[in-house]
Amino acid sequence: MKKLINAPSDYVDEMLAGLVAAHPELTLGGESGRCVSRTRPAGDGTVGIATGGGSGHLPLFTGYVGAGLVDACAVGNVFEGPNVQSCIDAIQTAHRGAGVLCLYGNYGGDRMNFDMAVEMTGLEGITCETVLGNDDVASAAPEEAEKRRGVAGIVLLYKAAGAAAAEGRNLSEVAAVARKASAATRSVGVALSPCRVPTATAPNFEIPDDQMEMGMGIHGEPGIWRAPVAKADVVADELFDRVVAELAPGRGDRVVPMINGLGATPLEELYILWRRVSMRLDDAGIAAVQPMVGNFVTSMEMAGASLSMMVLDSELEALIRAPADCPFWRVLP
Amino acid sequence: MKKLINAPSDYVDEMLAGLVAAHPELTLGGESGRCVSRTRPAGDGTVGIATGGGSGHLPLFTGYVGAGLVDACAVGNVFEGPNVQSCIDAIQTAHRGAGVLCLYGNYGGDRMNFDMAVEMTGLEGITCETVLGNDDVASAAPEEAEKRRGVAGIVLLYKAAGAAAAEGRNLSEVAAVARKASAATRSVGVALSPCRVPTATAPNFEIPDDQMEMGMGIHGEPGIWRAPVAKADVVADELFDRVVAELAPGRGDRVVPMINGLGATPLEELYILWRRVSMRLDDAGIAAVQPMVGNFVTSMEMAGASLSMMVLDSELEALIRAPADCPFWRVLP
């Protein structure tokens, strides 16, 4: 697993230096030096949105800092939650007088550090609400949804909550939107090959040359089954069926579908998967709104893909269609 | 080399079906069924831009069909030039009464088929000019530049020529812009791992587990040297030095730099490469205009990266900064 890197210990900081050098609309700062925020912040008095997570998932998390999306992002080491100071930095930077929604994936380390940062910034008078992304249906049973991990669906949560904040809604309203978006969003993924954390000497998991794993997490967390690589349509059908089994969209419903590449899977294959999913949606009489096909949430050089879906009501659809602008996603007015 | 595909023989057509299903602004048509064009064409009487090439390089070529870029694209099988009929389709579709610029990479099969299509559509009264992308400095010596292959720099040529056409310039003016853009653009790449054509049983080349190849082409064409994988800064320096040696930009010059991923190389590593290239540009007193970091021209699951650079004059800079909108690149007014 070859990498074009320098010292593994410099990986995150050099990546961040390159990111802000390429995108002057992003600024790296905070006491931790690990907080990415908008160079031109949104207006005073609007709700801030802070996020954060481990590195190794670009464009997630830092890439979604932008107008109509996220205000500030705490950056951890590869596959490690951000430290408390970077979470504090993100909350302080996102705060513009109307409180902050902390919106991030449901992982233990991230929760612990964000919770502590919420407590500490609370002492300074910053009011926070927290909503967690927990869209991965493979990571726990439906009745234990609070144990589920957050994966690619978080991007849709950013979009809905970010648009609500940009409209000038207050903190409890923005948090309510995020909770509603989270309740309407599910994902499941399939992995074909592992990745390697730069400071590690071995891949994060082993998988035979002819096998795939359904339901594997974006850090290589174990999935549901492992078997020989199936045809794209078979894989797409299973991803679709697993997501639809929980969201139960009906004829006439409208959804935002996202086919996400985990890193090394070519865009060609993502479109082949999307072809099948779009046929399934058509057959079921479900409308696809702004379908997303690409690498939105990756695991470095891991091969594989995931399907996310958000079922829309008129409020969520308006928020998803609202203008947004970050280095990796532009929705035009 | 695992793939999420169905029958290898259906790879291209299923990919195209997914592409247009995801992007209603693109239409698949033509007598060949292998021509992607704008669903809402540009205005009558403006110069059309037709391109084409083999599949397996998404977003290239079809992904750059859009406003201010390319009008129509002939699609070949994986790593094979488009057939004559699809070239004819692309020229006919791009033609809106003011002639067509055929702008594509310098590969024998593509040239032969486009040349024949130019001849045949000429009989129908469509005037064409042809400009070839030949930016890969590793593929032939400077004095044999006409033998050089086209790689990622073609995207910058699309941008310049597409903006000139959108401004209403005539065919010879648009072709002159494309020639000037081509003369100002160079690229070089480095490969770390091969890819596999879906209908083949073996990878397109072999490379030891610890090696990289400088100057390899996007279909695995042999490069300049092969050696153990070097640090990112060393690789970035060599890419930079090779491009700068030919373009010879001076202090105060302005360039568009592009760090392009070949497919499986994570975005994190591309930013680490860009960090170094941007330092080198700063040190040389050269300004980076709209730096591009991402997967613009790939080789499916090949790992590696390339550096392209276009040296700007005021005309080219205005064209590069002009609005454009395709599924993979948006430049806002």
XYZ file of C-alpha atoms in Angstrom:
666
model
C 0.000 0.000 0.000
C 2.164 2.781 -1.357
C 1.639 6.355 -0.286
C 2.861 9.683 -1.624
C 3.605 11.186 1.777
C 6.494 12.560 3.833
C 6.953 11.619 7.506
C 3.781 9.811 8.629
C 3.668 12.018 11.723
C 3.381 15.098 9.472
C 0.557 13.651 7.382
C -2.359 15.562 8.875
C -0.624 18.913 9.249
C 0.816 18.808 5.741
C -2.549 17.795 4.314
C -4.177 20.731 6.099
C -1.477 23.114 4.861
C -2.143 21.977 1.303
C -5.897 22.201 1.771
C -5.877 25.834 2.853
C -3.224 26.689 0.240
C -5.563 25.364 -2.457
C -8.723 26.888 -0.995
C -8.262 30.429 0.300
C -11.901 30.342 1.385
C -10.777 28.005 4.196
C -8.665 29.137 7.155
C -6.682 26.928 9.505
C -6.442 28.232 13.053
C -7.556 27.939 16.655
C -5.401 27.394 19.697
C -5.014 23.754 18.631
C -3.971 24.692 15.109
C -6.472 22.000 14.097
C -9.593 23.981 13.334
C -10.680 24.711 9.746
C -13.196 27.500 9.329
C -14.633 29.876 6.771
C -12.310 32.717 5.848
C -15.406 34.860 5.424
C -17.736 33.778 8.213
C -21.508 33.942 7.939
C -23.273 36.961 9.417
C -23.376 37.716 13.140
C -26.415 36.470 14.934
C -26.880 33.327 12.854
C -26.500 29.869 14.336
C -23.069 28.324 13.915
C -22.483 24.720 12.912
C -19.407 22.955 14.243
C -18.281 19.521 13.203
C -15.194 17.404 13.531
C -13.729 13.975 13.224
C -10.658 11.990 12.385
C -8.613 12.634 9.252
C -8.433 10.255 6.313
C -11.941 10.825 5.000
C -11.571 13.785 2.613
C -13.631 15.619 1.517
C -15.135 14.841 4.966
C -14.942 16.618 7.364
C -13.039 19.803 6.605
C -14.124 19.942 2.991
C -17.712 20.779 3.901
C -16.807 24.046 5.587
C -18.530 26.686 3.487
C -21.581 28.847 2.930
C -24.824 27.030 3.667
C -22.957 24.092 5.187
C -20.553 23.909 8.135
C -18.844 26.879 9.831
C -15.931 25.221 11.597
C -14.356 21.790 11.807
C -12.159 20.181 14.462
C -9.551 17.936 12.848
C -8.227 14.785 14.504
C -5.381 12.523 13.543
C -6.115 9.790 11.026
C -9.113 7.769 12.196
C -8.931 9.419 15.660
C -11.420 11.845 17.122
C -10.337 15.508 17.361
C -8.857 16.528 20.704
C -10.814 18.649 23.181
C -8.976 21.868 22.320
C -9.784 21.540 18.620
C -13.439 20.927 19.500
C -13.371 24.057 21.660
C -11.769 25.951 18.786
C -14.471 24.787 16.400
C -17.284 25.779 18.748
C -15.755 29.184 19.520
C -15.080 29.880 15.856
C -18.553 28.805 14.768
C -20.244 30.924 17.444
C -21.545 34.241 16.150
C -23.839 35.111 18.988
C -26.683 32.678 18.367
C -25.241 29.429 19.681
C -23.719 26.443 17.971
C -25.012 23.130 16.676
C -22.377 20.419 17.122
C -23.096 17.982 14.301
C -20.752 15.022 13.916
C -20.622 11.262 13.608
C -21.514 8.905 16.439
C -18.069 7.698 17.585
C -17.044 7.374 21.249
C -13.915 9.541 21.159
C -15.568 12.313 19.195
C -18.509 12.368 21.598
C -16.353 12.457 24.690
C -14.233 15.339 23.430
C -17.077 17.348 21.951
C -19.128 16.869 25.126
C -16.247 18.216 27.195
C -15.796 21.130 24.786
C -19.524 21.915 24.975
C -19.259 22.004 28.763
C -16.191 24.263 28.721
C -17.516 26.701 26.112
C -20.793 26.694 28.026
C -18.889 28.306 30.910
C -18.057 31.128 28.482
C -21.729 31.523 27.713
C -21.910 29.683 24.395
C -25.071 27.605 24.105
C -24.675 24.382 22.125
C -26.944 21.644 20.947
C -25.609 18.312 19.732
C -26.958 16.079 16.966
C -25.125 12.917 15.932
C -24.964 11.265 12.552
C -25.812 7.576 13.000
C -26.902 6.557 9.528
C -25.008 3.254 9.129
C -27.689 0.551 9.251
C -25.054 -2.193 9.349
C -23.524 -1.061 12.633
C -26.374 -1.960 15.006
C -29.977 -3.170 14.953
C -32.769 -0.626 14.378
C -33.854 -0.825 18.018
C -30.330 0.195 19.045
C -30.041 3.073 16.596
C -28.198 5.147 19.203
C -25.275 2.712 18.825
C -25.041 3.177 15.084
C -22.011 4.851 13.517
C -22.171 7.894 11.308
C -21.004 7.470 7.715
C -21.640 9.304 4.437
C -25.150 10.459 5.355
C -23.636 13.194 7.530
C -23.064 15.248 4.387
C -26.824 15.465 3.838
C -27.275 16.477 7.480
C -24.755 19.288 6.996
C -26.711 20.473 3.985
C -30.088 20.541 5.699
C -28.858 22.090 8.956
C -26.546 24.522 7.171
C -29.369 25.803 4.993
C -31.618 26.220 8.049
C -28.899 28.229 9.819
C -28.339 30.354 6.715
C -32.064 31.173 6.701
C -31.644 32.684 10.156
C -33.484 30.032 12.159
C -32.616 29.844 15.864
C -30.570 27.141 17.543
C -33.410 24.902 18.619
C -34.947 25.139 15.155
C -31.651 24.297 13.434
C -31.130 21.385 15.820
C -34.662 20.168 15.099
C -33.910 20.217 11.379
C -30.720 18.222 11.959
C -32.608 15.648 14.039
C -35.303 15.346 11.421
C -32.690 15.005 8.678
C -30.881 12.369 10.703
C -34.089 10.403 11.280
C -34.743 10.475 7.516
C -31.259 9.307 6.458
C -29.749 5.825 6.254
C -26.574 4.403 4.689
C -24.851 1.108 4.107
C -21.525 0.354 2.504
C -19.474 -2.406 0.978
C -15.690 -2.682 1.175
C -13.410 -4.418 -1.315
C -9.977 -3.556 0.018
C -8.401 -2.062 3.138
C -6.461 1.124 3.680
C -3.427 1.806 5.837
C -3.170 4.492 8.492
C 0.071 6.367 7.603
C 1.669 5.758 11.001
C 0.822 2.031 10.895
C 2.852 -0.664 9.191
C -0.071 -2.902 8.226
C -3.454 -2.386 6.534
C -6.424 -1.779 8.828
C -7.879 -5.162 7.954
C -7.249 -8.158 5.698
C -9.597 -9.407 3.018
C -8.927 -12.165 0.459
C -8.274 -11.176 -3.148
C -11.691 -12.262 -4.385
C -13.863 -11.129 -1.468
C -15.990 -8.158 -0.466
C -17.527 -7.267 2.899
C -21.067 -5.957 3.173
C -21.685 -3.388 5.867
C -18.085 -2.636 6.745
C -17.514 0.721 8.435
C -15.353 3.535 7.084
C -12.536 2.624 9.469
C -12.758 -1.064 8.621
C -15.235 -1.944 11.377
C -16.611 -5.461 10.774
C -19.666 -5.782 8.561
C -22.507 -8.229 8.098
C -21.132 -10.830 5.710
C -18.090 -11.544 3.614
C -18.276 -13.381 0.300
C -16.851 -13.357 -3.227
C -17.250 -10.035 -5.021
C -20.692 -9.963 -6.597
C -21.850 -8.186 -9.729
C -22.521 -4.484 -9.407
C -26.263 -4.882 -9.847
C -26.418 -7.503 -7.097
C -24.427 -5.250 -4.780
C -26.559 -2.227 -5.671
C -29.731 -4.223 -5.025
C -28.574 -5.272 -1.578
C -27.486 -1.756 -0.632
C -30.812 -0.437 -1.879
C -32.890 -3.095 -0.124
C -31.113 -2.585 3.193
C -31.622 1.165 3.145
C -35.194 0.981 1.901
C -36.112 -1.668 4.474
C -35.628 0.953 7.182
C -36.711 4.153 5.503
C -39.706 2.506 3.834
C -40.224 5.205 1.195
C -43.462 4.749 -0.731
C -44.631 5.419 -4.277
C -44.586 9.167 -4.843
C -41.976 9.816 -2.163
C -38.931 11.900 -2.927
C -35.395 11.049 -1.787
C -31.845 12.342 -2.130
C -29.687 9.340 -3.076
C -25.922 9.340 -2.704
C -23.570 6.767 -4.205
C -20.337 7.396 -2.365
C -16.926 6.019 -3.288
C -14.662 4.998 -0.413
C -11.509 6.168 -2.180
C -9.989 3.788 -4.701
C -13.156 2.752 -6.500
C -13.326 4.495 -9.887
C -16.092 6.927 -10.698
C -17.056 4.620 -13.579
C -18.066 1.924 -11.089
C -20.028 4.389 -8.986
C -22.065 5.319 -12.060
C -22.640 1.630 -12.799
C -23.991 1.230 -9.256
C -26.103 4.361 -9.634
C -27.584 3.072 -12.880
C -29.070 0.148 -10.987
C -30.181 2.160 -7.958
C -31.883 4.709 -10.205
C -33.735 1.866 -11.952
C -34.872 0.523 -8.598
C -36.095 3.969 -7.575
C -37.957 4.361 -10.866
C -39.561 0.946 -10.479
C -40.700 1.847 -6.983
C -42.129 5.177 -8.135
C -39.725 7.110 -5.913
C -38.278 10.363 -7.276
C -34.528 11.032 -6.999
C -33.786 14.646 -6.097
C -30.284 15.955 -6.826
C -28.637 12.514 -7.013
C -25.051 12.554 -5.785
C -22.443 10.212 -7.271
C -18.812 10.634 -6.278
C -16.298 10.524 -3.466
C -17.899 12.409 -0.588
C -16.704 10.442 2.438
C -13.653 8.257 1.898
C -11.250 6.025 3.773
C -8.081 7.014 1.953
C -7.201 4.229 -0.526
C -9.969 1.840 0.518
C -11.960 0.393 -2.400
C -15.703 0.137 -2.038
C -18.850 2.207 -2.054
C -21.855 3.124 0.002
C -25.434 4.116 -0.631
C -27.076 6.815 1.464
C -30.607 8.029 1.139
C -32.593 10.822 2.757
C -36.370 10.768 2.491
C -37.598 14.295 1.895
C -40.579 16.244 3.056
C -41.164 19.691 1.617
C -39.061 21.366 4.316
C -36.071 19.065 3.850
C -36.306 19.307 0.068
C -36.195 23.110 0.186
C -33.161 22.944 2.493
C -31.361 20.409 0.299
C -31.997 22.572 -2.772
C -30.903 25.819 -1.092
C -27.641 27.392 -2.328
C -24.415 26.122 -0.795
C -20.776 26.537 -1.630
C -17.795 24.650 -0.278
C -14.711 23.388 -2.108
C -16.370 20.053 -2.852
C -20.023 20.813 -3.337
C -21.773 23.706 -4.954
C -25.522 24.014 -5.137
C -26.455 26.982 -7.302
C -29.459 29.201 -6.556
C -7.924 -5.893 -8.708
C -11.562 -6.142 -7.698
C -14.234 -4.248 -9.564
C -17.853 -3.441 -8.825
C -19.100 -4.098 -12.348
C -21.468 -6.365 -14.271
C -20.426 -7.985 -17.581
C -17.151 -6.360 -18.667
C -18.593 -5.887 -22.152
C -21.368 -3.707 -20.662
C -18.972 -1.535 -18.682
C -18.983 1.543 -20.899
C -22.661 1.556 -21.771
C -23.741 1.013 -18.160
C -21.358 3.733 -16.994
C -22.842 6.114 -19.554
C -26.386 5.188 -18.527
C -25.516 5.986 -14.916
C -23.770 9.206 -15.879
C -26.757 10.665 -17.704
C -29.148 9.350 -15.034
C -27.181 11.310 -12.430
C -26.721 14.416 -14.557
C -29.817 15.424 -16.514
C -27.791 18.276 -18.010
C -26.005 15.594 -20.076
C -27.660 13.687 -22.914
C -26.479 10.452 -24.468
C -27.264 10.082 -28.148
C -26.026 10.130 -31.713
C -26.246 7.380 -34.288
C -23.447 5.577 -32.425
C -25.200 5.866 -29.082
C -21.796 6.964 -27.855
C -22.023 10.748 -27.916
C -22.545 12.782 -24.740
C -23.722 16.335 -25.252
C -25.355 19.235 -23.462
C -29.068 18.778 -22.875
C -29.399 22.533 -23.319
C -26.973 23.414 -26.084
C -25.252 26.777 -26.309
C -26.763 29.381 -28.605
C -26.909 29.039 -32.386
C -24.086 30.681 -34.237
C -21.431 30.039 -31.610
C -18.470 27.774 -32.257
C -18.911 24.207 -31.089
C -16.251 22.223 -29.273
C -16.119 18.470 -29.800
C -13.861 16.125 -27.929
C -13.557 12.409 -27.400
C -11.395 9.603 -26.195
C -11.327 6.228 -24.571
C -13.289 5.446 -21.424
C -11.710 4.799 -18.047
C -10.598 8.365 -17.322
C -13.610 9.943 -15.628
C -14.296 12.799 -15.192
C -12.449 12.982 -18.555
C -13.762 13.140 -21.227
C -17.548 13.178 -20.950
C -17.560 14.938 -17.610
C -16.386 18.211 -19.126
C -19.418 18.612 -21.332
C -21.077 21.775 -20.073
C -21.475 25.528 -20.379
C -18.207 27.291 -21.112
C -16.450 23.984 -21.728
C -17.116 21.203 -24.236
C -20.302 20.773 -26.297
C -20.127 17.119 -27.294
C -17.956 14.124 -26.565
C -17.334 10.920 -28.520
C -16.931 7.968 -26.157
C -14.665 5.014 -26.909
C -14.278 1.714 -25.155
C -11.885 1.591 -22.206
C -8.507 2.955 -23.295
C -9.582 2.830 -26.975
C -10.244 5.798 -29.226
C -13.875 6.529 -30.104
C -15.076 5.029 -33.370
C -15.605 7.166 -36.473
C -19.387 7.294 -36.078
C -19.175 8.626 -32.534
C -16.704 11.290 -33.721
C -19.154 12.237 -36.472
C -21.951 12.361 -33.879
C -19.888 14.641 -31.655
C -19.038 17.020 -34.506
C -22.624 17.140 -35.785
C -24.012 17.668 -32.302
C -21.491 20.376 -31.455
C -22.122 22.246 -34.712
C -24.468 25.196 -34.336
C -23.707 26.968 -37.557
C -20.292 28.395 -36.787
C -18.061 25.358 -37.182
C -16.472 23.008 -34.703
C -13.155 22.842 -32.909
C -12.093 19.210 -32.422
C -9.998 19.294 -29.264
C -8.687 15.980 -27.958
C -5.571 14.163 -26.842
C -2.751 13.207 -29.176
C -3.302 9.455 -29.627
C -3.090 7.647 -32.967
C -6.505 5.978 -32.963
C -8.300 9.116 -31.838
C -6.572 11.155 -34.552
C -7.343 8.700 -37.299
C -11.040 8.494 -36.424
C -11.519 12.182 -35.768
C -9.689 13.045 -39.013
C -12.020 10.785 -40.943
C -15.041 12.277 -39.189
C -13.830 15.797 -39.991
C -13.575 14.799 -43.629
C -17.034 13.238 -43.700
C -18.790 16.069 -41.863
C -16.910 18.467 -44.134
C -18.874 16.989 -47.016
C -22.023 18.113 -45.166
C -20.616 21.615 -44.979
C -19.355 21.606 -41.388
C -16.028 23.396 -41.064
C -13.723 21.964 -38.415
C -10.385 22.883 -36.971
C -8.353 20.431 -34.899
C -6.110 21.127 -31.922
C -4.447 18.300 -30.022
C -3.533 18.106 -26.358
C 0.100 16.995 -26.119
C 1.091 18.201 -22.669
C 2.923 15.112 -21.350
C 6.599 16.113 -21.233
C 7.646 12.547 -20.403
C 6.313 11.066 -23.629
C 8.807 12.580 -26.107
C 11.637 15.086 -26.224
C 10.803 18.806 -26.550
C 11.974 18.860 -30.181
C 9.457 16.109 -30.956
C 6.543 17.730 -29.181
C 4.157 16.569 -31.903
C 4.742 13.007 -30.659
C 3.750 13.834 -27.103
C 0.618 12.356 -25.561
C -2.182 14.394 -24.095
C -2.858 13.966 -20.379
C -4.507 16.084 -17.667
C -3.629 19.435 -19.250
C -6.464 18.951 -21.755
C -8.903 20.088 -19.066
C -7.270 23.533 -19.047
C -7.460 23.623 -22.858
C -11.200 22.877 -22.675
C -11.593 25.753 -20.253
C -9.749 28.310 -22.368
C -11.295 27.290 -25.690
C -14.751 26.830 -24.182
C -14.704 30.319 -22.710
C -13.564 31.779 -26.029
C -16.424 30.026 -27.835
C -18.915 31.205 -25.213
C -17.743 34.784 -25.821
C -18.811 34.411 -29.448
C -15.373 34.297 -31.065
C -15.200 32.684 -34.491
C -13.705 29.291 -35.295
C -10.227 30.441 -36.213
C -10.099 32.606 -33.093
C -11.236 29.760 -30.839
C -8.715 27.421 -32.474
C -5.989 30.036 -31.964
C -6.862 30.210 -28.258
C -6.681 26.417 -27.997
C -3.266 26.386 -29.709
C -1.983 29.121 -27.452
C -3.348 27.302 -24.380
C -1.742 24.078 -25.556
C 1.615 25.781 -26.089
C 1.418 27.180 -22.547
C 0.549 23.875 -20.840
C 2.743 20.979 -19.707
C 2.185 17.946 -17.491
C 4.073 15.037 -16.007
C 2.851 12.191 -13.869
C 4.010 9.459 -11.548
C 2.373 6.037 -11.202
C 2.401 3.806 -8.142
C 0.111 0.985 -9.183
C -1.565 -0.334 -12.333
C -5.197 -0.601 -13.292
C -7.040 -3.342 -15.142
C -9.140 -2.877 -18.257
C -12.466 -4.578 -17.395
C -12.324 -6.965 -20.357
C -8.715 -7.969 -19.546
C -7.647 -10.596 -17.064
C -4.388 -8.936 -16.002
C -3.342 -5.439 -14.919
C -2.095 -3.120 -17.662
C 1.439 -3.280 -16.263
C 3.377 -4.732 -13.362
C 5.293 -2.728 -10.793
C 7.012 -4.041 -7.647
C 5.403 -3.374 -4.277
C 7.887 -0.692 -3.277
C 8.365 1.067 -6.623
C 7.006 4.071 -8.489
C 7.437 5.086 -12.129
C 8.103 8.676 -13.105
C 6.560 9.839 -16.350
C 4.224 6.919 -16.915
C 1.267 7.645 -19.198
C -2.386 7.398 -18.227
C -2.720 4.042 -19.982
C 0.446 2.695 -18.404
C 2.781 3.810 -21.191
C 6.403 3.462 -20.024
C 7.924 6.396 -18.207
C 11.404 7.791 -17.575
C 12.629 5.910 -14.547
C 11.458 3.404 -11.974
C 12.726 3.423 -8.394
C 11.551 2.965 -4.801
C 8.675 5.245 -3.840
C 10.146 8.581 -2.747
C 8.809 11.067 -0.234
C 6.003 13.305 -1.429
C 8.172 16.429 -1.369
C 10.829 14.742 -3.494
C 8.194 13.605 -5.983
C 6.560 17.039 -6.024
C 9.941 18.676 -6.625
C 10.688 16.453 -9.587
C 7.240 16.964 -11.130
C 7.627 20.711 -10.621
C 11.154 20.857 -12.004
C 10.257 18.865 -15.113
C 7.278 21.080 -15.932
C 9.083 24.328 -15.123
C 12.122 23.317 -17.174
C 9.965 23.544 -20.293
C 7.558 26.338 -19.486
C 10.273 28.499 -17.894
C 7.880 30.755 -15.988
C 9.666 33.737 -14.425
C 9.252 35.799 -11.277
C 5.957 37.661 -11.523
C 4.410 35.145 -13.928
C 0.994 33.668 -13.259
C 0.094 29.998 -13.731
C -2.832 27.632 -13.238
C -1.472 24.593 -11.400
C -3.294 21.280 -11.287
C -2.451 18.378 -8.995
C -4.382 15.509 -10.509
C -5.024 12.146 -8.897
C -4.921 9.100 -11.179
C -7.713 7.331 -9.329
C -6.764 5.448 -6.187
C -4.516 8.071 -4.625
C -6.344 9.747 -1.727
C -7.140 13.444 -1.811
C -5.045 13.798 1.353
C -1.915 12.870 -0.604
C -2.794 15.254 -3.415
C -2.948 18.097 -0.887
C 0.419 17.022 0.547
C 1.860 17.234 -2.978
C 0.187 20.588 -3.538
C 1.639 21.939 -0.284
C 5.114 21.440 -1.703
C 4.322 22.693 -5.209
C 2.726 25.827 -3.783
C 5.872 26.456 -1.710
C 7.999 26.075 -4.817
C 5.795 28.523 -6.705
C 5.979 30.999 -3.828
C 9.758 30.681 -3.671
C 9.992 31.336 -7.403
C 7.731 34.373 -7.185
C 5.121 32.747 -9.434
C 1.450 33.327 -8.633
C -0.971 30.374 -8.577
C -4.332 31.247 -10.144
C -7.294 28.994 -9.276
C -5.193 26.026 -8.147
C -6.879 22.703 -8.894
C -6.360 19.685 -6.627
C -8.407 16.569 -7.237
C -9.228 13.743 -9.612
C -9.683 15.397 -13.008
C -8.203 12.799 -15.371
C -7.934 9.280 -13.993
C -6.990 5.770 -15.034
C -9.645 3.899 -13.089
C -8.014 2.382 -9.982
C -4.439 3.398 -10.827
C -2.571 5.053 -7.937
C -0.436 8.068 -8.705
C -0.637 11.735 -9.522
C 0.329 14.306 -12.090
C 1.206 17.968 -12.122
C -0.033 20.189 -14.942
C 0.657 23.847 -15.332
C -0.556 26.509 -17.748
C 1.357 29.793 -17.941
C -1.112 32.620 -18.282
C -1.153 35.842 -20.198
C -3.998 38.270 -19.608
C -6.141 36.674 -22.320
C -5.738 33.127 -21.001
C -6.297 34.257 -17.421
C -9.575 35.919 -18.336
C -10.673 32.752 -20.155
C -9.683 30.498 -17.252
C -11.589 32.721 -14.817
C -14.716 32.939 -17.003
C -17.843 31.156 -15.743
C -18.181 27.462 -16.541
C -20.464 24.718 -15.379
C -20.176 21.003 -15.905
C -20.870 18.150 -13.476
C -17.269 18.153 -12.249
C -16.155 21.758 -12.403
C -17.954 24.956 -11.685
C -16.360 28.360 -12.045
C -18.682 31.017 -10.692
C -18.975 34.473 -12.256
